[in-house]
Amino acid sequence: MDDLVEILGRERDLPDEGLRALLTDPDTTEPLAVAARQVSRAIFGGRVWLRALIEWSNVCRNDCLYCGIRRSNGRIRRYSLSREEILSCCERAWATGLRTFVLQGGENPAAALRLADTVAAIRSAWPEAAITLSLGELPRETLRLLREAGADRYLLRHETATPAHYASLHPAEMRLQTRLDCLQDLRDLGFQTGMGMMVGSPGQTAEHLIADIRLMQAFRPEMIGIGPFIPQRDTPFADRAPGSAETTLRLYSILRLIFPSANIPSTTALSTLLPGGRIAGLRAGANVIMPNFTPAPYREAYTLYDGKNAPRVESAVQIHNLLKDLSAAGFEVTSSRGDYKRYV
Ligand code: 5AD
C-alpha cells in the first residue's frame, strides 16, 4: 500500500485498481494523510484559508432526495436574508479578518438575478475581498451578470459523475449534463470553479468515486468540495446510512495528491460526523475552513442534513476557539484572499 501512496504522490495519478485499493483499505488512511500533508505544506506553507459562509436563503426549486432544504420539505421555515443582513454578515466577517465571502443558497434563479445588486454592493464596499457564490444551476446570462457584478468564484458540486447514480439521487427533471454545462459556463465566464460530491451517498460505490476523480481530472476545478453524506429526517433518504468519515479523509488525501494546488475545504459535514473532524480534514490534506457567518436565528432552517448546526462551533463568539484550535494544531491563519494558484 505504501508503494501505491508513493506512486500517487509522484505521478499524481494511478490506474483505477490503485485508486480502488486506496479508497477502500483502512490501512491507507494514515500513510495517505502523511503524504498529502507534505504536499499541502509545500504548497500552502501550513497556512489555512478561511472563507465566511453566509447561507443567504434556503428557498430552493429543486427536490434532491438527500437534501433537507428540498422543495417538498414543508417542515422548515423558508427565509432569505435582506441585502442589509448580508452586508452586515460581510462586515462581521471582514472585522474578524476573513477575506472571502461565500454566499450560498438554494437554487432560485429569480432570486439569484436580484442578488447581483447585493454582489455589486459587496464588491464596492470591500474591493479587496473575494466573493464566492454557490447558488445552484443558473442560466449563463445570470452567471454573466453575477460575474460582472464582481463575483470571483462559484461552487457547484457535480454530486456524482455517473448518470445512473445521478438519476437515483435526483428527481427526473434534473440532469447531470445540465450541471456539467453549467460548470463549463462558469469556467468560460472566468470564475474560479468548484465541483465535488458527497462521500457515501446512497448507492455510491468505489467505482462511482473513481468516476468522480476522472471527471475532475478532465475539468481541473480550482476548488473541490467533498463531505460525507448525512441523512436528514425529512427526506426520502432519512433512514440511509451516513457516509464514512474515514473514507472522506482518505479521499481528501487522494485529491490533494492528484490536485496539489486545489483549494479543498475541510467541510462541516465531516466535523458533524467526526469530533475534531475539521482539524482531521486539514491533517489529511485540506487547506480551507469555512466558518459559518449566517445569523443565528436562520441557521437551524438551513438544515441540509441532521446535526449540522449542533456543535455551534462556528458562531461568531466561538470563532476565537477555532483560531486557537488551528494554531494549536500547527496551522497558520492568514488574512489573504487565498486565490487559486497553479502549481508548477
Ligand atoms: N449530507 C451531506 N451533504 C449534503 N448536501 C446536501 N444534502 C446533504 C446531506 N444530506 C451537500 C450537497 C450540496 C451541498 C450544498 O451540500 O453536496 O451540493
Short mmCIF file of C-alpha atoms and ligand atoms in Angstrom, two decimals:
data_model
loop_
_atom_site.label_atom_id
_atom_site.label_comp_id
_atom_site.label_asym_id
_atom_site.label_seq_id
_atom_site.Cartn_x
_atom_site.Cartn_y
_atom_site.Cartn_z
CA MET A 1 0.00 0.00 0.00
CA ASP A 2 2.84 2.34 0.82
CA ASP A 3 4.06 1.86 -2.79
CA LEU A 4 0.68 2.95 -4.11
CA VAL A 5 0.79 6.09 -1.97
CA GLU A 6 4.29 6.78 -3.20
CA ILE A 7 3.35 6.32 -6.86
CA LEU A 8 0.27 8.51 -6.46
CA GLY A 9 2.44 11.21 -4.87
CA ARG A 10 4.98 11.03 -7.67
CA GLU A 11 2.75 10.54 -10.73
CA ARG A 12 -0.27 12.43 -9.36
CA ASP A 13 -2.36 9.63 -10.83
CA LEU A 14 -3.00 5.90 -10.56
CA PRO A 15 -4.87 3.36 -12.66
CA ASP A 16 -8.38 2.57 -11.40
CA GLU A 17 -7.34 -0.50 -9.44
CA GLY A 18 -4.78 1.52 -7.47
CA LEU A 19 -7.35 4.18 -6.61
CA ARG A 20 -9.84 1.48 -5.64
CA ALA A 21 -7.31 -0.08 -3.26
CA LEU A 22 -6.50 3.27 -1.64
CA LEU A 23 -10.15 4.26 -1.32
CA THR A 24 -11.25 1.04 0.32
CA ASP A 25 -8.36 -0.04 2.56
CA PRO A 26 -8.47 1.49 6.07
CA ASP A 27 -4.73 0.85 6.46
CA THR A 28 -4.02 3.54 3.88
CA THR A 29 -5.67 6.39 5.83
CA GLU A 30 -2.55 7.33 7.74
CA PRO A 31 0.13 6.92 5.02
CA LEU A 32 -2.11 8.86 2.63
CA ALA A 33 -2.52 11.66 5.18
CA VAL A 34 1.24 11.87 5.74
CA ALA A 35 1.91 12.19 2.01
CA ALA A 36 -0.95 14.64 1.42
CA ARG A 37 0.09 16.81 4.34
CA GLN A 38 3.55 17.05 2.91
CA VAL A 39 2.14 18.35 -0.38
CA SER A 40 -0.15 20.83 1.42
CA ARG A 41 2.79 22.10 3.45
CA ALA A 42 4.91 22.52 0.34
CA ILE A 43 2.20 24.48 -1.45
CA PHE A 44 0.43 26.41 1.29
CA GLY A 45 3.22 26.55 3.87
CA GLY A 46 0.98 25.42 6.71
CA ARG A 47 -1.45 28.25 6.05
CA VAL A 48 -5.21 27.77 6.15
CA TRP A 49 -7.57 29.97 4.18
CA LEU A 50 -10.77 30.99 5.92
CA ARG A 51 -13.99 31.66 4.00
CA ALA A 52 -17.03 33.24 5.63
CA LEU A 53 -20.06 31.11 4.81
CA ILE A 54 -23.28 33.09 4.53
CA GLU A 55 -26.27 30.84 3.94
CA TRP A 56 -28.32 33.59 2.45
CA SER A 57 -31.52 31.68 1.55
CA ASN A 58 -32.98 28.19 1.92
CA VAL A 59 -35.59 28.69 -0.79
CA CYS A 60 -34.93 26.02 -3.43
CA ARG A 61 -36.73 24.90 -6.57
CA ASN A 62 -35.02 21.51 -6.59
CA ASP A 63 -36.09 18.33 -4.89
CA CYS A 64 -32.81 16.44 -4.41
CA LEU A 65 -33.57 13.27 -2.47
CA TYR A 66 -30.74 13.76 0.04
CA CYS A 67 -31.15 17.42 0.90
CA GLY A 68 -33.10 18.90 3.80
CA ILE A 69 -33.92 22.15 2.01
CA ARG A 70 -35.52 20.29 -0.90
CA ARG A 71 -38.65 21.92 -2.28
CA SER A 72 -41.05 19.36 -0.89
CA ASN A 73 -39.83 19.64 2.69
CA GLY A 74 -42.74 21.51 4.27
CA ARG A 75 -41.28 21.28 7.76
CA ILE A 76 -38.71 24.07 7.58
CA ARG A 77 -39.27 27.78 7.76
CA ARG A 78 -38.12 29.35 4.50
CA TYR A 79 -36.07 32.55 4.68
CA SER A 80 -33.96 34.86 2.56
CA LEU A 81 -31.60 37.41 4.04
CA SER A 82 -32.10 41.02 3.04
CA ARG A 83 -29.30 42.93 1.39
CA GLU A 84 -28.67 44.74 4.70
CA GLU A 85 -28.42 41.46 6.58
CA ILE A 86 -25.98 40.06 4.02
CA LEU A 87 -23.83 43.18 4.18
CA SER A 88 -23.76 43.04 7.96
CA CYS A 89 -22.57 39.40 7.78
CA CYS A 90 -19.77 40.55 5.47
CA GLU A 91 -18.95 43.37 7.88
CA ARG A 92 -18.60 40.91 10.74
CA ALA A 93 -16.51 38.54 8.65
CA TRP A 94 -14.23 41.33 7.44
CA ALA A 95 -13.74 42.61 11.01
CA THR A 96 -12.76 39.07 12.04
CA GLY A 97 -10.09 39.06 9.34
CA LEU A 98 -11.79 36.93 6.69
CA ARG A 99 -11.23 37.99 3.10
CA THR A 100 -13.58 35.68 1.22
CA PHE A 101 -17.36 35.88 1.49
CA VAL A 102 -19.32 32.85 0.31
CA LEU A 103 -22.98 33.44 -0.49
CA GLN A 104 -24.65 30.07 -0.56
CA GLY A 105 -28.33 29.35 -1.08
CA GLY A 106 -30.94 27.10 -2.59
CA GLU A 107 -31.41 27.14 -6.35
CA ASN A 108 -33.69 30.06 -7.16
CA PRO A 109 -32.86 31.75 -10.47
CA ALA A 110 -35.13 34.78 -10.00
CA ALA A 111 -33.63 35.50 -6.58
CA ALA A 112 -30.12 34.91 -7.93
CA LEU A 113 -30.71 37.55 -10.56
CA ARG A 114 -31.77 40.04 -7.89
CA LEU A 115 -28.71 39.11 -5.85
CA ALA A 116 -26.48 40.74 -8.47
CA ASP A 117 -27.11 44.15 -6.84
CA THR A 118 -26.02 42.81 -3.48
CA VAL A 119 -22.89 41.33 -5.05
CA ALA A 120 -22.12 44.73 -6.57
CA ALA A 121 -22.64 46.38 -3.17
CA ILE A 122 -20.25 43.92 -1.52
CA ARG A 123 -17.72 44.45 -4.30
CA SER A 124 -17.74 48.21 -3.85
CA ALA A 125 -17.69 48.10 -0.03
CA TRP A 126 -14.80 45.60 0.11
CA PRO A 127 -12.84 45.85 -3.14
CA GLU A 128 -10.12 43.56 -1.78
CA ALA A 129 -12.39 40.72 -0.71
CA ALA A 130 -13.09 37.66 -2.81
CA ILE A 131 -16.75 36.86 -3.46
CA THR A 132 -17.75 33.24 -3.92
CA LEU A 133 -21.24 32.18 -4.95
CA SER A 134 -22.94 28.81 -4.50
CA LEU A 135 -26.45 29.17 -5.89
CA GLY A 136 -27.02 26.05 -7.92
CA GLU A 137 -27.54 25.82 -11.68
CA LEU A 138 -28.26 29.19 -13.25
CA PRO A 139 -28.71 30.42 -16.82
CA ARG A 140 -25.48 31.56 -18.41
CA GLU A 141 -26.79 35.14 -18.66
CA THR A 142 -27.46 35.27 -14.92
CA LEU A 143 -23.99 33.92 -14.22
CA ARG A 144 -22.54 36.56 -16.51
CA LEU A 145 -24.36 39.33 -14.62
CA LEU A 146 -23.15 37.98 -11.30
CA ARG A 147 -19.61 37.81 -12.62
CA GLU A 148 -19.82 41.37 -13.93
CA ALA A 149 -21.22 42.47 -10.56
CA GLY A 150 -17.95 41.29 -9.03
CA ALA A 151 -18.19 37.60 -8.10
CA ASP A 152 -14.87 35.76 -8.42
CA ARG A 153 -15.64 32.14 -7.66
CA TYR A 154 -18.51 29.69 -7.86
CA LEU A 155 -19.11 26.37 -6.15
CA LEU A 156 -21.32 23.84 -7.90
CA ARG A 157 -20.82 20.26 -6.78
CA HIS A 158 -21.44 17.80 -9.58
CA GLU A 159 -22.64 15.30 -6.87
CA THR A 160 -21.76 12.20 -8.94
CA ALA A 161 -20.19 11.71 -12.35
CA THR A 162 -22.23 8.58 -13.09
CA PRO A 163 -25.51 9.39 -14.87
CA ALA A 164 -27.47 6.41 -13.43
CA HIS A 165 -26.28 7.26 -9.91
CA TYR A 166 -27.14 10.93 -10.50
CA ALA A 167 -30.64 9.84 -11.52
CA SER A 168 -31.05 7.86 -8.28
CA LEU A 169 -30.21 10.92 -6.15
CA HIS A 170 -32.28 13.49 -8.03
CA PRO A 171 -35.78 13.90 -9.45
CA ALA A 172 -36.26 13.09 -13.12
CA GLU A 173 -36.16 16.71 -14.28
CA MET A 174 -32.56 17.11 -13.12
CA ARG A 175 -29.76 16.07 -15.48
CA LEU A 176 -26.07 15.58 -14.85
CA GLN A 177 -25.36 17.05 -18.28
CA THR A 178 -27.11 20.32 -17.37
CA ARG A 179 -24.86 20.64 -14.36
CA LEU A 180 -21.74 19.90 -16.40
CA ASP A 181 -22.81 22.51 -18.97
CA CYS A 182 -23.24 25.00 -16.16
CA LEU A 183 -19.75 24.20 -14.85
CA GLN A 184 -18.39 24.87 -18.32
CA ASP A 185 -20.25 28.20 -18.44
CA LEU A 186 -18.67 29.15 -15.12
CA ARG A 187 -15.23 28.30 -16.42
CA ASP A 188 -15.85 30.26 -19.67
CA LEU A 189 -17.01 33.29 -17.70
CA GLY A 190 -13.76 33.34 -15.75
CA PHE A 191 -15.00 32.10 -12.38
CA GLN A 192 -12.65 30.05 -10.23
CA THR A 193 -14.84 26.99 -10.26
CA GLY A 194 -15.51 24.35 -7.63
CA MET A 195 -17.01 20.92 -8.02
CA GLY A 196 -17.31 17.90 -5.75
CA MET A 197 -19.51 15.21 -4.29
CA MET A 198 -20.77 13.62 -1.13
CA VAL A 199 -18.96 10.56 0.14
CA GLY A 200 -21.20 7.59 0.85
CA SER A 201 -24.32 8.95 -0.78
CA PRO A 202 -26.95 6.19 -1.12
CA GLY A 203 -25.92 3.66 -3.76
CA GLN A 204 -22.41 5.04 -4.13
CA THR A 205 -19.59 2.56 -4.77
CA ALA A 206 -15.83 2.96 -5.13
CA GLU A 207 -16.39 2.88 -8.90
CA HIS A 208 -18.54 6.00 -8.64
CA LEU A 209 -15.84 7.81 -6.67
CA ILE A 210 -13.24 6.80 -9.27
CA ALA A 211 -15.51 8.22 -11.99
CA ASP A 212 -15.77 11.43 -9.94
CA ILE A 213 -11.98 11.66 -9.78
CA ARG A 214 -11.70 11.05 -13.54
CA LEU A 215 -14.27 13.77 -14.26
CA MET A 216 -12.38 16.24 -12.07
CA GLN A 217 -9.08 15.31 -13.73
CA ALA A 218 -10.69 16.26 -17.04
CA PHE A 219 -12.15 19.54 -15.73
CA ARG A 220 -9.38 20.54 -13.31
CA PRO A 221 -11.51 22.56 -10.87
CA GLU A 222 -9.82 25.27 -8.81
CA MET A 223 -11.83 24.16 -5.76
CA ILE A 224 -13.09 20.76 -4.65
CA GLY A 225 -15.82 20.35 -2.04
CA ILE A 226 -16.44 16.94 -0.55
CA GLY A 227 -18.04 15.72 2.66
CA PRO A 228 -19.81 12.64 3.94
CA PHE A 229 -23.50 12.11 3.20
CA ILE A 230 -25.54 12.57 6.38
CA PRO A 231 -29.25 11.67 6.38
CA GLN A 232 -31.82 14.38 7.05
CA ARG A 233 -35.03 13.29 8.75
CA ASP A 234 -37.49 14.98 6.38
CA THR A 235 -36.03 13.49 3.19
CA PRO A 236 -36.62 10.19 1.35
CA PHE A 237 -33.11 9.20 2.48
CA ALA A 238 -33.90 9.70 6.18
CA ASP A 239 -33.11 6.07 7.01
CA ARG A 240 -30.00 5.65 4.89
CA ALA A 241 -26.62 5.10 6.50
CA PRO A 242 -24.26 8.08 6.62
CA GLY A 243 -21.05 8.08 4.63
CA SER A 244 -17.78 7.08 6.25
CA ALA A 245 -15.57 9.72 7.85
CA GLU A 246 -12.52 7.53 7.20
CA THR A 247 -13.26 7.24 3.50
CA THR A 248 -13.77 11.00 3.41
CA LEU A 249 -10.36 11.53 4.99
CA ARG A 250 -8.70 9.14 2.52
CA LEU A 251 -10.39 10.98 -0.31
CA TYR A 252 -9.12 14.36 0.95
CA SER A 253 -5.61 12.95 0.81
CA ILE A 254 -6.04 11.35 -2.62
CA LEU A 255 -7.45 14.61 -4.01
CA ARG A 256 -4.58 16.62 -2.53
CA LEU A 257 -2.07 14.28 -4.18
CA ILE A 258 -3.83 14.44 -7.56
CA PHE A 259 -4.69 18.17 -7.41
CA PRO A 260 -1.79 19.71 -5.46
CA SER A 261 -2.92 23.33 -5.52
CA ALA A 262 -6.71 22.94 -5.45
CA ASN A 263 -8.50 24.77 -2.66
CA ILE A 264 -10.14 21.98 -0.65
CA PRO A 265 -12.25 22.84 2.40
CA SER A 266 -12.45 20.61 5.42
CA THR A 267 -16.24 20.63 5.48
CA THR A 268 -18.83 20.99 8.22
CA ALA A 269 -20.36 17.65 7.25
CA LEU A 270 -17.14 15.89 8.24
CA SER A 271 -16.98 17.63 11.62
CA THR A 272 -20.66 16.81 12.18
CA LEU A 273 -19.85 13.13 11.78
CA LEU A 274 -16.46 13.07 13.45
CA PRO A 275 -15.49 15.05 16.56
CA GLY A 276 -12.38 17.03 15.68
CA GLY A 277 -13.13 16.34 12.03
CA ARG A 278 -12.27 19.81 10.93
CA ILE A 279 -8.66 19.55 12.02
CA ALA A 280 -8.55 15.91 10.88
CA GLY A 281 -9.56 17.11 7.40
CA LEU A 282 -6.73 19.64 7.36
CA ARG A 283 -4.31 16.98 8.54
CA ALA A 284 -5.50 14.78 5.67
CA GLY A 285 -4.66 17.48 3.12
CA ALA A 286 -7.50 20.02 3.05
CA ASN A 287 -6.44 23.70 3.23
CA VAL A 288 -9.64 25.71 3.70
CA ILE A 289 -12.10 26.20 6.57
CA MET A 290 -15.47 27.85 6.10
CA PRO A 291 -16.71 29.29 9.39
CA ASN A 292 -20.44 29.94 9.38
CA PHE A 293 -21.43 33.61 9.50
CA THR A 294 -25.15 33.03 8.91
CA PRO A 295 -27.08 34.97 11.57
CA ALA A 296 -28.02 32.63 14.42
CA PRO A 297 -31.83 32.85 14.03
CA TYR A 298 -31.66 31.49 10.47
CA ARG A 299 -29.11 28.75 11.00
CA GLU A 300 -31.43 25.99 12.09
CA ALA A 301 -33.53 26.49 8.96
CA TYR A 302 -30.54 25.78 6.70
CA THR A 303 -30.77 22.13 7.51
CA LEU A 304 -29.08 20.27 4.67
CA TYR A 305 -28.62 17.25 6.98
CA ASP A 306 -29.31 16.33 10.60
CA GLY A 307 -26.95 17.59 13.29
CA LYS A 308 -25.50 20.25 11.01
CA ASN A 309 -25.88 23.10 13.46
CA ALA A 310 -25.44 21.09 16.63
CA PRO A 311 -21.81 21.85 17.51
CA ARG A 312 -22.35 25.60 17.10
CA VAL A 313 -18.58 25.85 16.92
CA GLU A 314 -18.84 28.40 14.18
CA SER A 315 -20.89 31.07 15.87
CA ALA A 316 -19.14 34.42 15.90
CA VAL A 317 -18.49 34.03 19.62
CA GLN A 318 -16.64 30.81 19.05
CA ILE A 319 -14.55 31.69 16.03
CA HIS A 320 -11.95 32.55 18.60
CA ASN A 321 -11.87 28.86 19.63
CA LEU A 322 -11.48 27.81 16.04
CA LEU A 323 -8.46 30.09 15.63
CA LYS A 324 -7.00 28.66 18.84
CA ASP A 325 -7.55 25.05 17.71
CA LEU A 326 -5.95 25.81 14.36
CA SER A 327 -2.86 27.34 15.86
CA ALA A 328 -2.59 24.52 18.45
CA ALA A 329 -2.66 22.08 15.52
CA GLY A 330 0.19 23.98 13.85
CA PHE A 331 -1.77 25.82 11.19
CA GLU A 332 -1.34 29.49 10.43
CA VAL A 333 -4.42 31.54 9.63
CA THR A 334 -3.90 34.39 7.22
CA SER A 335 -5.90 37.37 6.09
CA SER A 336 -5.36 36.60 2.45
CA ARG A 337 -7.94 36.02 -0.26
CA GLY A 338 -6.33 32.66 -0.86
CA ASP A 339 -6.92 32.63 -4.60
CA TYR A 340 -6.13 29.57 -6.63
CA LYS A 341 -2.56 29.48 -7.85
CA ARG A 342 -1.41 26.95 -10.32
CA TYR A 343 1.18 24.52 -9.05
CA VAL A 344 4.35 24.37 -11.13
N1 5AD B 1 -25.49 15.23 3.56
C1 5AD B 1 -24.31 15.77 3.21
N2 5AD B 1 -24.19 16.76 2.31
C2 5AD B 1 -25.31 17.23 1.75
N3 5AD B 1 -25.52 18.17 0.82
C3 5AD B 1 -26.84 18.28 0.60
N4 5AD B 1 -27.51 17.41 1.37
C4 5AD B 1 -26.58 16.73 2.08
C5 5AD B 1 -26.64 15.67 3.02
N5 5AD B 1 -27.81 15.13 3.39
C6 5AD B 1 -24.43 18.83 0.13
C7 5AD B 1 -24.57 18.65 -1.37
C8 5AD B 1 -24.72 20.07 -1.88
C9 5AD B 1 -24.12 20.88 -0.76
C10 5AD B 1 -24.60 22.29 -0.68
O1 5AD B 1 -24.47 20.20 0.40
O2 5AD B 1 -23.39 18.05 -1.93
O3 5AD B 1 -24.05 20.30 -3.09
#
